[in-house]
mmCIF file with all atom_site columns, C-alpha atoms in Angstrom:
data_model
loop_
_atom_site.group_PDB
_atom_site.id
_atom_site.type_symbol
_atom_site.label_atom_id
_atom_site.label_alt_id
_atom_site.label_comp_id
_atom_site.label_asym_id
_atom_site.label_entity_id
_atom_site.label_seq_id
_atom_site.pdbx_PDB_ins_code
_atom_site.Cartn_x
_atom_site.Cartn_y
_atom_site.Cartn_z
_atom_site.occupancy
_atom_site.B_iso_or_equiv
_atom_site.pdbx_formal_charge
_atom_site.auth_seq_id
_atom_site.auth_comp_id
_atom_site.auth_asym_id
_atom_site.auth_atom_id
_atom_site.pdbx_PDB_model_num
ATOM 1   C CA . GLN B 1 1   ? 108.290 126.955 110.524 1.00 49.00 ? 1228 GLN B CA 1
ATOM 2   C CA . GLN B 1 2   ? 105.281 125.231 109.050 1.00 58.00 ? 1229 GLN B CA 1
ATOM 3   C CA . GLN B 1 3   ? 106.897 121.932 108.099 1.00 87.00 ? 1230 GLN B CA 1
ATOM 4   C CA . VAL B 1 4   ? 106.009 118.528 109.400 1.00 94.00 ? 1231 VAL B CA 1
ATOM 5   C CA . LYS B 1 5   ? 108.554 115.864 108.503 1.00 95.00 ? 1232 LYS B CA 1
ATOM 6   C CA . GLN B 1 6   ? 107.495 112.223 108.379 1.00 96.00 ? 1233 GLN B CA 1
ATOM 7   C CA . SER B 1 7   ? 109.478 109.004 108.123 1.00 96.00 ? 1234 SER B CA 1
ATOM 8   C CA . PRO B 1 8   ? 109.845 106.415 106.794 1.00 97.00 ? 1235 PRO B CA 1
ATOM 9   C CA . GLN B 1 9   ? 108.419 106.962 103.322 1.00 96.00 ? 1236 GLN B CA 1
ATOM 10  C CA . SER B 1 10  ? 107.468 103.297 103.095 1.00 97.00 ? 1237 SER B CA 1
ATOM 11  C CA . LEU B 1 11  ? 107.258 100.456 105.566 1.00 97.00 ? 1238 LEU B CA 1
ATOM 12  C CA . ILE B 1 12  ? 106.810 96.706  105.229 1.00 98.00 ? 1239 ILE B CA 1
ATOM 13  C CA . VAL B 1 13  ? 105.732 94.776  108.308 1.00 98.00 ? 1240 VAL B CA 1
ATOM 14  C CA . GLN B 1 14  ? 104.781 91.173  108.862 1.00 98.00 ? 1241 GLN B CA 1
ATOM 15  C CA . LYS B 1 15  ? 101.296 90.376  110.103 1.00 97.00 ? 1242 LYS B CA 1
ATOM 16  C CA . GLY B 1 16  ? 101.242 90.596  113.875 1.00 97.00 ? 1243 GLY B CA 1
ATOM 17  C CA . GLY B 1 17  ? 104.220 92.930  114.023 1.00 98.00 ? 1244 GLY B CA 1
ATOM 18  C CA . ILE B 1 18  ? 104.457 96.518  115.222 1.00 98.00 ? 1245 ILE B CA 1
ATOM 19  C CA . SER B 1 19  ? 104.395 99.374  112.719 1.00 98.00 ? 1246 SER B CA 1
ATOM 20  C CA . ILE B 1 20  ? 106.075 102.599 113.814 1.00 98.00 ? 1247 ILE B CA 1
ATOM 21  C CA . ILE B 1 21  ? 105.869 105.884 111.937 1.00 98.00 ? 1248 ILE B CA 1
ATOM 22  C CA . ASN B 1 22  ? 107.587 109.031 113.136 1.00 98.00 ? 1249 ASN B CA 1
ATOM 23  C CA . CYS B 1 23  ? 106.957 112.728 112.675 1.00 98.00 ? 1250 CYS B CA 1
ATOM 24  C CA . ALA B 1 24  ? 108.783 115.882 113.706 1.00 97.00 ? 1251 ALA B CA 1
ATOM 25  C CA . TYR B 1 25  ? 107.557 119.445 113.648 1.00 96.00 ? 1252 TYR B CA 1
ATOM 26  C CA . GLU B 1 26  ? 109.129 122.866 113.932 1.00 92.00 ? 1253 GLU B CA 1
ATOM 27  C CA . ASN B 1 27  ? 106.382 125.279 114.873 1.00 89.00 ? 1254 ASN B CA 1
ATOM 28  C CA . THR B 1 28  ? 105.958 125.326 118.647 1.00 89.00 ? 1255 THR B CA 1
ATOM 29  C CA . ALA B 1 29  ? 102.535 126.922 118.182 1.00 88.00 ? 1256 ALA B CA 1
ATOM 30  C CA . PHE B 1 30  ? 101.127 123.634 116.925 1.00 90.00 ? 1257 PHE B CA 1
ATOM 31  C CA . ASP B 1 31  ? 98.825  122.119 119.497 1.00 89.00 ? 1258 ASP B CA 1
ATOM 32  C CA . TYR B 1 32  ? 96.816  119.468 117.688 1.00 91.00 ? 1259 TYR B CA 1
ATOM 33  C CA . PHE B 1 33  ? 98.425  116.407 116.127 1.00 94.00 ? 1260 PHE B CA 1
ATOM 34  C CA . PRO B 1 34  ? 96.198  113.986 114.209 1.00 94.00 ? 1261 PRO B CA 1
ATOM 35  C CA . TRP B 1 35  ? 97.042  110.907 112.225 1.00 96.00 ? 1262 TRP B CA 1
ATOM 36  C CA . TYR B 1 36  ? 95.088  110.145 109.067 1.00 96.00 ? 1263 TYR B CA 1
ATOM 37  C CA . GLN B 1 37  ? 94.721  106.863 107.216 1.00 97.00 ? 1264 GLN B CA 1
ATOM 38  C CA . GLN B 1 38  ? 94.132  106.897 103.488 1.00 96.00 ? 1265 GLN B CA 1
ATOM 39  C CA . PHE B 1 39  ? 93.244  103.993 101.233 1.00 95.00 ? 1266 PHE B CA 1
ATOM 40  C CA . PRO B 1 40  ? 93.794  104.254 97.462  1.00 91.00 ? 1267 PRO B CA 1
ATOM 41  C CA . GLY B 1 41  ? 91.155  106.375 95.779  1.00 88.00 ? 1268 GLY B CA 1
ATOM 42  C CA . LYS B 1 42  ? 89.630  107.494 99.090  1.00 91.00 ? 1269 LYS B CA 1
ATOM 43  C CA . GLY B 1 43  ? 89.825  110.611 101.204 1.00 92.00 ? 1270 GLY B CA 1
ATOM 44  C CA . PRO B 1 44  ? 91.895  110.612 104.397 1.00 93.00 ? 1271 PRO B CA 1
ATOM 45  C CA . ALA B 1 45  ? 90.104  109.456 107.537 1.00 93.00 ? 1272 ALA B CA 1
ATOM 46  C CA . LEU B 1 46  ? 91.049  110.463 111.060 1.00 92.00 ? 1273 LEU B CA 1
ATOM 47  C CA . LEU B 1 47  ? 92.644  107.577 112.935 1.00 95.00 ? 1274 LEU B CA 1
ATOM 48  C CA . ILE B 1 48  ? 93.700  109.098 116.236 1.00 95.00 ? 1275 ILE B CA 1
ATOM 49  C CA . ALA B 1 49  ? 94.784  112.517 117.488 1.00 93.00 ? 1276 ALA B CA 1
ATOM 50  C CA . ILE B 1 50  ? 96.627  113.976 120.451 1.00 93.00 ? 1277 ILE B CA 1
ATOM 51  C CA . ARG B 1 51  ? 97.110  117.352 122.109 1.00 91.00 ? 1278 ARG B CA 1
ATOM 52  C CA . PRO B 1 52  ? 100.390 118.268 123.819 1.00 89.00 ? 1279 PRO B CA 1
ATOM 53  C CA . ASP B 1 53  ? 99.052  118.092 127.358 1.00 90.00 ? 1280 ASP B CA 1
ATOM 54  C CA . VAL B 1 54  ? 99.471  114.289 127.296 1.00 93.00 ? 1281 VAL B CA 1
ATOM 55  C CA . SER B 1 55  ? 102.434 112.154 126.276 1.00 95.00 ? 1282 SER B CA 1
ATOM 56  C CA . GLU B 1 56  ? 100.520 109.145 125.023 1.00 96.00 ? 1283 GLU B CA 1
ATOM 57  C CA . LYS B 1 57  ? 97.088  108.235 123.718 1.00 96.00 ? 1284 LYS B CA 1
ATOM 58  C CA . LYS B 1 58  ? 95.877  104.764 122.917 1.00 97.00 ? 1285 LYS B CA 1
ATOM 59  C CA . GLU B 1 59  ? 92.841  103.670 120.952 1.00 96.00 ? 1286 GLU B CA 1
ATOM 60  C CA . GLY B 1 60  ? 92.633  99.950  120.338 1.00 96.00 ? 1287 GLY B CA 1
ATOM 61  C CA . ARG B 1 61  ? 95.731  98.844  118.441 1.00 97.00 ? 1288 ARG B CA 1
ATOM 62  C CA . PHE B 1 62  ? 96.773  102.429 117.680 1.00 97.00 ? 1289 PHE B CA 1
ATOM 63  C CA . THR B 1 63  ? 98.938  104.531 119.999 1.00 97.00 ? 1290 THR B CA 1
ATOM 64  C CA . ILE B 1 64  ? 100.350 108.020 119.620 1.00 97.00 ? 1291 ILE B CA 1
ATOM 65  C CA . SER B 1 65  ? 103.482 108.855 121.583 1.00 96.00 ? 1292 SER B CA 1
ATOM 66  C CA . PHE B 1 66  ? 104.219 112.560 121.950 1.00 96.00 ? 1293 PHE B CA 1
ATOM 67  C CA . ASN B 1 67  ? 107.483 114.206 123.009 1.00 96.00 ? 1294 ASN B CA 1
ATOM 68  C CA . LYS B 1 68  ? 106.931 117.922 123.370 1.00 94.00 ? 1295 LYS B CA 1
ATOM 69  C CA . SER B 1 69  ? 110.534 118.834 124.201 1.00 94.00 ? 1296 SER B CA 1
ATOM 70  C CA . ALA B 1 70  ? 111.835 116.992 121.144 1.00 96.00 ? 1297 ALA B CA 1
ATOM 71  C CA . LYS B 1 71  ? 108.933 118.211 118.976 1.00 95.00 ? 1298 LYS B CA 1
ATOM 72  C CA . GLN B 1 72  ? 108.305 114.684 117.824 1.00 97.00 ? 1299 GLN B CA 1
ATOM 73  C CA . PHE B 1 73  ? 105.356 112.330 117.766 1.00 97.00 ? 1300 PHE B CA 1
ATOM 74  C CA . SER B 1 74  ? 104.871 108.820 116.504 1.00 98.00 ? 1301 SER B CA 1
ATOM 75  C CA . LEU B 1 75  ? 102.189 106.324 115.609 1.00 98.00 ? 1302 LEU B CA 1
ATOM 76  C CA . HIS B 1 76  ? 102.455 102.736 116.762 1.00 98.00 ? 1303 HIS B CA 1
ATOM 77  C CA . ILE B 1 77  ? 100.225 100.073 115.260 1.00 98.00 ? 1304 ILE B CA 1
ATOM 78  C CA . MET B 1 78  ? 100.255 96.932  117.364 1.00 98.00 ? 1305 MET B CA 1
ATOM 79  C CA . ASP B 1 79  ? 99.422  93.507  115.929 1.00 98.00 ? 1306 ASP B CA 1
ATOM 80  C CA . SER B 1 80  ? 99.499  94.920  112.400 1.00 98.00 ? 1307 SER B CA 1
ATOM 81  C CA . GLN B 1 81  ? 97.027  93.351  109.984 1.00 97.00 ? 1308 GLN B CA 1
ATOM 82  C CA . PRO B 1 82  ? 96.908  93.212  106.168 1.00 97.00 ? 1309 PRO B CA 1
ATOM 83  C CA . GLY B 1 83  ? 93.835  95.442  106.361 1.00 97.00 ? 1310 GLY B CA 1
ATOM 84  C CA . ASP B 1 84  ? 96.036  98.155  107.869 1.00 97.00 ? 1311 ASP B CA 1
ATOM 85  C CA . SER B 1 85  ? 97.881  98.443  104.551 1.00 98.00 ? 1312 SER B CA 1
ATOM 86  C CA . ALA B 1 86  ? 97.338  102.075 103.570 1.00 97.00 ? 1313 ALA B CA 1
ATOM 87  C CA . THR B 1 87  ? 99.080  105.424 103.477 1.00 96.00 ? 1314 THR B CA 1
ATOM 88  C CA . TYR B 1 88  ? 99.383  107.177 106.826 1.00 98.00 ? 1315 TYR B CA 1
ATOM 89  C CA . PHE B 1 89  ? 99.770  110.908 107.211 1.00 96.00 ? 1316 PHE B CA 1
ATOM 90  C CA . CYS B 1 90  ? 100.671 112.786 110.336 1.00 97.00 ? 1317 CYS B CA 1
ATOM 91  C CA . ALA B 1 91  ? 99.525  116.364 110.561 1.00 94.00 ? 1318 ALA B CA 1
ATOM 92  C CA . ALA B 1 92  ? 99.643  119.369 112.846 1.00 93.00 ? 1319 ALA B CA 1
ATOM 93  C CA . SER B 1 93  ? 97.648  122.528 113.361 1.00 88.00 ? 1320 SER B CA 1
ATOM 94  C CA . ASN B 1 94  ? 97.188  125.377 115.764 1.00 81.00 ? 1321 ASN B CA 1
ATOM 95  C CA . ASN B 1 95  ? 94.273  127.458 116.914 1.00 67.00 ? 1322 ASN B CA 1
ATOM 96  C CA . GLN B 1 96  ? 95.638  130.494 115.102 1.00 58.00 ? 1323 GLN B CA 1
ATOM 97  C CA . GLY B 1 97  ? 94.361  129.186 111.824 1.00 55.00 ? 1324 GLY B CA 1
ATOM 98  C CA . GLY B 1 98  ? 93.334  125.618 112.271 1.00 64.00 ? 1325 GLY B CA 1
ATOM 99  C CA . LYS B 1 99  ? 94.597  124.534 108.907 1.00 81.00 ? 1326 LYS B CA 1
ATOM 100 C CA . LEU B 1 100 ? 96.227  121.110 108.839 1.00 86.00 ? 1327 LEU B CA 1
ATOM 101 C CA . ILE B 1 101 ? 99.826  120.835 107.730 1.00 89.00 ? 1328 ILE B CA 1
ATOM 102 C CA . PHE B 1 102 ? 100.501 117.282 106.559 1.00 93.00 ? 1329 PHE B CA 1
ATOM 103 C CA . GLY B 1 103 ? 103.616 115.174 106.673 1.00 95.00 ? 1330 GLY B CA 1
ATOM 104 C CA . GLN B 1 104 ? 104.831 113.526 103.497 1.00 94.00 ? 1331 GLN B CA 1
ATOM 105 C CA . GLY B 1 105 ? 103.036 110.236 104.165 1.00 95.00 ? 1332 GLY B CA 1
ATOM 106 C CA . THR B 1 106 ? 104.105 106.659 104.848 1.00 97.00 ? 1333 THR B CA 1
ATOM 107 C CA . GLU B 1 107 ? 102.957 103.800 102.672 1.00 97.00 ? 1334 GLU B CA 1
ATOM 108 C CA . LEU B 1 108 ? 102.469 100.811 104.964 1.00 98.00 ? 1335 LEU B CA 1
ATOM 109 C CA . SER B 1 109 ? 102.288 97.287  103.641 1.00 98.00 ? 1336 SER B CA 1
ATOM 110 C CA . VAL B 1 110 ? 101.465 94.467  106.046 1.00 98.00 ? 1337 VAL B CA 1
ATOM 111 C CA . LYS B 1 111 ? 102.412 91.064  104.664 1.00 96.00 ? 1338 LYS B CA 1
ATOM 112 C CA . PRO B 1 112 ? 100.320 87.994  105.584 1.00 93.00 ? 1339 PRO B CA 1
ATOM 113 C CA . ASP Y 2 1   ? 75.998  108.212 106.063 1.00 66.00 ? 1363 ASP Y CA 1
ATOM 114 C CA . ALA Y 2 2   ? 78.253  110.420 104.022 1.00 66.00 ? 1364 ALA Y CA 1
ATOM 115 C CA . MET Y 2 3   ? 78.929  113.711 105.795 1.00 92.00 ? 1365 MET Y CA 1
ATOM 116 C CA . VAL Y 2 4   ? 81.175  115.426 103.274 1.00 95.00 ? 1366 VAL Y CA 1
ATOM 117 C CA . ILE Y 2 5   ? 80.079  114.722 99.735  1.00 96.00 ? 1367 ILE Y CA 1
ATOM 118 C CA . GLN Y 2 6   ? 82.084  115.581 96.674  1.00 97.00 ? 1368 GLN Y CA 1
ATOM 119 C CA . ASN Y 2 7   ? 80.805  115.558 93.140  1.00 94.00 ? 1369 ASN Y CA 1
ATOM 120 C CA . PRO Y 2 8   ? 81.710  114.258 90.756  1.00 95.00 ? 1370 PRO Y CA 1
ATOM 121 C CA . ARG Y 2 9   ? 84.044  111.473 91.913  1.00 95.00 ? 1371 ARG Y CA 1
ATOM 122 C CA . TYR Y 2 10  ? 85.834  111.548 88.570  1.00 96.00 ? 1372 TYR Y CA 1
ATOM 123 C CA . GLN Y 2 11  ? 86.083  114.500 86.219  1.00 97.00 ? 1373 GLN Y CA 1
ATOM 124 C CA . VAL Y 2 12  ? 87.764  114.648 82.831  1.00 97.00 ? 1374 VAL Y CA 1
ATOM 125 C CA . THR Y 2 13  ? 88.250  118.084 81.349  1.00 96.00 ? 1375 THR Y CA 1
ATOM 126 C CA . GLN Y 2 14  ? 90.028  119.505 78.353  1.00 97.00 ? 1376 GLN Y CA 1
ATOM 127 C CA . PHE Y 2 15  ? 93.162  121.557 78.635  1.00 97.00 ? 1377 PHE Y CA 1
ATOM 128 C CA . GLY Y 2 16  ? 92.112  125.173 79.231  1.00 96.00 ? 1378 GLY Y CA 1
ATOM 129 C CA . LYS Y 2 17  ? 88.397  124.423 79.666  1.00 97.00 ? 1379 LYS Y CA 1
ATOM 130 C CA . PRO Y 2 18  ? 86.961  125.773 82.939  1.00 97.00 ? 1380 PRO Y CA 1
ATOM 131 C CA . VAL Y 2 19  ? 85.831  123.154 85.403  1.00 97.00 ? 1381 VAL Y CA 1
ATOM 132 C CA . THR Y 2 20  ? 83.955  123.295 88.706  1.00 97.00 ? 1382 THR Y CA 1
ATOM 133 C CA . LEU Y 2 21  ? 84.132  120.761 91.507  1.00 97.00 ? 1383 LEU Y CA 1
ATOM 134 C CA . SER Y 2 22  ? 81.546  120.744 94.259  1.00 97.00 ? 1384 SER Y CA 1
ATOM 135 C CA . CYS Y 2 23  ? 81.443  119.840 97.913  1.00 98.00 ? 1385 CYS Y CA 1
ATOM 136 C CA . SER Y 2 24  ? 78.543  119.671 100.321 1.00 97.00 ? 1386 SER Y CA 1
ATOM 137 C CA . GLN Y 2 25  ? 78.399  118.858 104.005 1.00 97.00 ? 1387 GLN Y CA 1
ATOM 138 C CA . THR Y 2 26  ? 75.712  117.763 106.432 1.00 94.00 ? 1388 THR Y CA 1
ATOM 139 C CA . LEU Y 2 27  ? 77.736  118.564 109.553 1.00 92.00 ? 1389 LEU Y CA 1
ATOM 140 C CA . ASN Y 2 28  ? 76.928  122.282 109.721 1.00 91.00 ? 1390 ASN Y CA 1
ATOM 141 C CA . HIS Y 2 29  ? 80.628  122.968 110.166 1.00 91.00 ? 1391 HIS Y CA 1
ATOM 142 C CA . ASN Y 2 30  ? 81.968  126.502 110.032 1.00 91.00 ? 1392 ASN Y CA 1
ATOM 143 C CA . VAL Y 2 31  ? 85.221  125.690 108.283 1.00 91.00 ? 1393 VAL Y CA 1
ATOM 144 C CA . MET Y 2 32  ? 85.608  124.222 104.814 1.00 93.00 ? 1394 MET Y CA 1
ATOM 145 C CA . TYR Y 2 33  ? 88.901  123.409 103.119 1.00 94.00 ? 1395 TYR Y CA 1
ATOM 146 C CA . TRP Y 2 34  ? 90.087  122.520 99.640  1.00 96.00 ? 1396 TRP Y CA 1
ATOM 147 C CA . TYR Y 2 35  ? 93.202  120.398 99.272  1.00 96.00 ? 1397 TYR Y CA 1
ATOM 148 C CA . GLN Y 2 36  ? 95.051  119.253 96.170  1.00 97.00 ? 1398 GLN Y CA 1
ATOM 149 C CA . GLN Y 2 37  ? 96.691  115.846 96.358  1.00 95.00 ? 1399 GLN Y CA 1
ATOM 150 C CA . LYS Y 2 38  ? 98.956  114.608 93.598  1.00 94.00 ? 1400 LYS Y CA 1
ATOM 151 C CA . SER Y 2 39  ? 99.991  111.002 93.258  1.00 90.00 ? 1401 SER Y CA 1
ATOM 152 C CA . SER Y 2 40  ? 102.036 109.715 96.207  1.00 87.00 ? 1402 SER Y CA 1
ATOM 153 C CA . GLN Y 2 41  ? 102.089 113.148 97.820  1.00 91.00 ? 1403 GLN Y CA 1
ATOM 154 C CA . ALA Y 2 42  ? 100.543 114.714 100.891 1.00 91.00 ? 1404 ALA Y CA 1
ATOM 155 C CA . PRO Y 2 43  ? 97.423  116.847 100.571 1.00 92.00 ? 1405 PRO Y CA 1
ATOM 156 C CA . LYS Y 2 44  ? 98.320  120.470 99.925  1.00 93.00 ? 1406 LYS Y CA 1
ATOM 157 C CA . LEU Y 2 45  ? 95.984  123.176 101.204 1.00 92.00 ? 1407 LEU Y CA 1
ATOM 158 C CA . LEU Y 2 46  ? 94.713  125.524 98.507  1.00 96.00 ? 1408 LEU Y CA 1
ATOM 159 C CA . PHE Y 2 47  ? 92.355  127.684 100.580 1.00 92.00 ? 1409 PHE Y CA 1
ATOM 160 C CA . HIS Y 2 48  ? 89.799  127.545 103.335 1.00 92.00 ? 1410 HIS Y CA 1
ATOM 161 C CA . TYR Y 2 49  ? 86.758  129.384 104.640 1.00 93.00 ? 1411 TYR Y CA 1
ATOM 162 C CA . TYR Y 2 50  ? 85.900  130.391 108.161 1.00 89.00 ? 1412 TYR Y CA 1
ATOM 163 C CA . ASP Y 2 51  ? 82.185  130.855 107.617 1.00 90.00 ? 1413 ASP Y CA 1
ATOM 164 C CA . LYS Y 2 52  ? 82.270  133.296 104.675 1.00 91.00 ? 1414 LYS Y CA 1
ATOM 165 C CA . ASP Y 2 53  ? 85.771  134.551 105.412 1.00 92.00 ? 1415 ASP Y CA 1
ATOM 166 C CA . PHE Y 2 54  ? 87.980  133.321 102.562 1.00 93.00 ? 1416 PHE Y CA 1
ATOM 167 C CA . ASN Y 2 55  ? 91.643  132.469 103.249 1.00 91.00 ? 1417 ASN Y CA 1
ATOM 168 C CA . ASN Y 2 56  ? 93.920  131.847 100.307 1.00 93.00 ? 1418 ASN Y CA 1
ATOM 169 C CA . GLU Y 2 57  ? 97.282  130.119 100.675 1.00 91.00 ? 1419 GLU Y CA 1
ATOM 170 C CA . ALA Y 2 58  ? 100.136 132.276 99.412  1.00 92.00 ? 1420 ALA Y CA 1
ATOM 171 C CA . ASP Y 2 59  ? 101.266 129.731 96.839  1.00 92.00 ? 1421 ASP Y CA 1
ATOM 172 C CA . THR Y 2 60  ? 97.847  128.863 95.431  1.00 96.00 ? 1422 THR Y CA 1
ATOM 173 C CA . PRO Y 2 61  ? 97.808  129.811 91.744  1.00 95.00 ? 1423 PRO Y CA 1
ATOM 174 C CA . ASP Y 2 62  ? 95.321  132.457 90.584  1.00 95.00 ? 1424 ASP Y CA 1
ATOM 175 C CA . ASN Y 2 63  ? 93.910  129.811 88.277  1.00 96.00 ? 1425 ASN Y CA 1
ATOM 176 C CA . PHE Y 2 64  ? 92.136  128.345 91.315  1.00 97.00 ? 1426 PHE Y CA 1
ATOM 177 C CA . GLN Y 2 65  ? 89.098  130.108 92.722  1.00 96.00 ? 1427 GLN Y CA 1
ATOM 178 C CA . SER Y 2 66  ? 86.481  129.161 95.266  1.00 97.00 ? 1428 SER Y CA 1
ATOM 179 C CA . ARG Y 2 67  ? 82.927  130.049 96.206  1.00 96.00 ? 1429 ARG Y CA 1
ATOM 180 C CA . ARG Y 2 68  ? 80.949  129.293 99.319  1.00 97.00 ? 1430 ARG Y CA 1
ATOM 181 C CA . PRO Y 2 69  ? 77.349  130.411 98.761  1.00 96.00 ? 1431 PRO Y CA 1
ATOM 182 C CA . ASN Y 2 70  ? 76.122  128.999 102.090 1.00 95.00 ? 1432 ASN Y CA 1
ATOM 183 C CA . THR Y 2 71  ? 77.276  126.893 105.039 1.00 94.00 ? 1433 THR Y CA 1
ATOM 184 C CA . SER Y 2 72  ? 76.606  123.594 103.286 1.00 96.00 ? 1434 SER Y CA 1
ATOM 185 C CA . PHE Y 2 73  ? 78.202  124.089 99.902  1.00 97.00 ? 1435 PHE Y CA 1
ATOM 186 C CA . CYS Y 2 74  ? 81.605  125.010 98.588  1.00 97.00 ? 1436 CYS Y CA 1
ATOM 187 C CA . PHE Y 2 75  ? 82.916  125.032 95.021  1.00 97.00 ? 1437 PHE Y CA 1
ATOM 188 C CA . LEU Y 2 76  ? 86.365  124.865 93.500  1.00 98.00 ? 1438 LEU Y CA 1
ATOM 189 C CA . ASP Y 2 77  ? 86.697  126.557 90.126  1.00 97.00 ? 1439 ASP Y CA 1
ATOM 190 C CA . ILE Y 2 78  ? 89.707  125.960 87.919  1.00 97.00 ? 1440 ILE Y CA 1
ATOM 191 C CA . ARG Y 2 79  ? 89.608  128.644 85.277  1.00 97.00 ? 1441 ARG Y CA 1
ATOM 192 C CA . SER Y 2 80  ? 92.062  127.212 82.761  1.00 97.00 ? 1442 SER Y CA 1
ATOM 193 C CA . PRO Y 2 81  ? 93.184  123.719 83.751  1.00 97.00 ? 1443 PRO Y CA 1
ATOM 194 C CA . GLY Y 2 82  ? 96.645  122.676 82.733  1.00 97.00 ? 1444 GLY Y CA 1
ATOM 195 C CA . LEU Y 2 83  ? 98.131  119.204 82.609  1.00 96.00 ? 1445 LEU Y CA 1
ATOM 196 C CA . GLY Y 2 84  ? 99.835  119.916 85.920  1.00 96.00 ? 1446 GLY Y CA 1
ATOM 197 C CA . ASP Y 2 85  ? 96.476  120.409 87.614  1.00 97.00 ? 1447 ASP Y CA 1
ATOM 198 C CA . ALA Y 2 86  ? 95.576  116.747 87.257  1.00 97.00 ? 1448 ALA Y CA 1
ATOM 199 C CA . ALA Y 2 87  ? 95.189  115.530 90.816  1.00 97.00 ? 1449 ALA Y CA 1
ATOM 200 C CA . MET Y 2 88  ? 92.796  114.386 93.496  1.00 97.00 ? 1450 MET Y CA 1
ATOM 201 C CA . TYR Y 2 89  ? 90.927  117.344 94.979  1.00 98.00 ? 1451 TYR Y CA 1
ATOM 202 C CA . LEU Y 2 90  ? 89.811  116.877 98.542  1.00 96.00 ? 1452 LEU Y CA 1
ATOM 203 C CA . CYS Y 2 91  ? 87.201  118.864 100.417 1.00 96.00 ? 1453 CYS Y CA 1
ATOM 204 C CA . ALA Y 2 92  ? 87.232  118.818 104.205 1.00 94.00 ? 1454 ALA Y CA 1
ATOM 205 C CA . THR Y 2 93  ? 85.261  120.435 107.000 1.00 93.00 ? 1455 THR Y CA 1
ATOM 206 C CA . SER Y 2 94  ? 85.802  121.093 110.674 1.00 89.00 ? 1456 SER Y CA 1
ATOM 207 C CA . GLY Y 2 95  ? 83.664  122.563 113.407 1.00 84.00 ? 1457 GLY Y CA 1
ATOM 208 C CA . TRP Y 2 96  ? 86.157  125.258 114.230 1.00 75.00 ? 1458 TRP Y CA 1
ATOM 209 C CA . ALA Y 2 97  ? 89.900  125.782 114.259 1.00 64.00 ? 1459 ALA Y CA 1
ATOM 210 C CA . ASN Y 2 98  ? 92.029  122.989 115.538 1.00 66.00 ? 1460 ASN Y CA 1
ATOM 211 C CA . THR Y 2 99  ? 89.393  120.285 115.665 1.00 77.00 ? 1461 THR Y CA 1
ATOM 212 C CA . GLU Y 2 100 ? 88.852  117.098 113.725 1.00 84.00 ? 1462 GLU Y CA 1
ATOM 213 C CA . ALA Y 2 101 ? 88.680  117.587 109.979 1.00 88.00 ? 1463 ALA Y CA 1
ATOM 214 C CA . PHE Y 2 102 ? 86.347  115.349 107.994 1.00 91.00 ? 1464 PHE Y CA 1
ATOM 215 C CA . PHE Y 2 103 ? 87.321  114.647 104.408 1.00 93.00 ? 1465 PHE Y CA 1
ATOM 216 C CA . GLY Y 2 104 ? 85.193  113.809 101.442 1.00 95.00 ? 1466 GLY Y CA 1
ATOM 217 C CA . GLN Y 2 105 ? 86.021  110.987 99.060  1.00 94.00 ? 1467 GLN Y CA 1
ATOM 218 C CA . GLY Y 2 106 ? 87.692  113.365 96.679  1.00 96.00 ? 1468 GLY Y CA 1
ATOM 219 C CA . THR Y 2 107 ? 87.313  114.218 93.007  1.00 97.00 ? 1469 THR Y CA 1
ATOM 220 C CA . ARG Y 2 108 ? 89.954  112.839 90.705  1.00 97.00 ? 1470 ARG Y CA 1
ATOM 221 C CA . LEU Y 2 109 ? 90.556  115.357 87.941  1.00 97.00 ? 1471 LEU Y CA 1
ATOM 222 C CA . THR Y 2 110 ? 92.077  114.327 84.637  1.00 97.00 ? 1472 THR Y CA 1
ATOM 223 C CA . VAL Y 2 111 ? 93.131  116.966 82.113  1.00 97.00 ? 1473 VAL Y CA 1
ATOM 224 C CA . VAL Y 2 112 ? 93.368  115.875 78.479  1.00 96.00 ? 1474 VAL Y CA 1
#
């Protein structure tokens, strides 16, 4: 009930391409879905987040698509850059506890 | 300006020797979290505080304890570190349930 499943585990994209990372959740009580970016040796940093009352949210090159009926959400990185190379985690939480449940992470490598 | 500060950034301890990691925040957030992150894995929640209300995860070993003497500070105590406790320990804060969590830079613990 508490799991968040993330795929792919690793992703290689050419500079300028689109990176797509997918997540699926089970607990229908989740109502906050953030994406975190983590560079080696650093703590995770919030990239973008969505709540289930909208199906899409865009901030710059980053877009979250949310499908409530399928219990899935995804991160799209447009015009991917080498500086985007990092590990990306999706997460979910609910207001009954607030604690973040993380996906397994995706290691993104953007090749010049 | 750093908002969630963890000290030290790197800690080496001997097998079985108690160790304390510290976290401070300048955000005046009610909620503070401790996560354990092993190499190439997602952060795993150990426990969290709502103000002074302590919430332990069911699978957090008894070897891990925490103290929150005031709003700004939180400590992670590992009573008898084992080799399997070597990891990055992440502190995070949020204003309340289900809102953005801010992470510190982490403390990388090595057990020798």
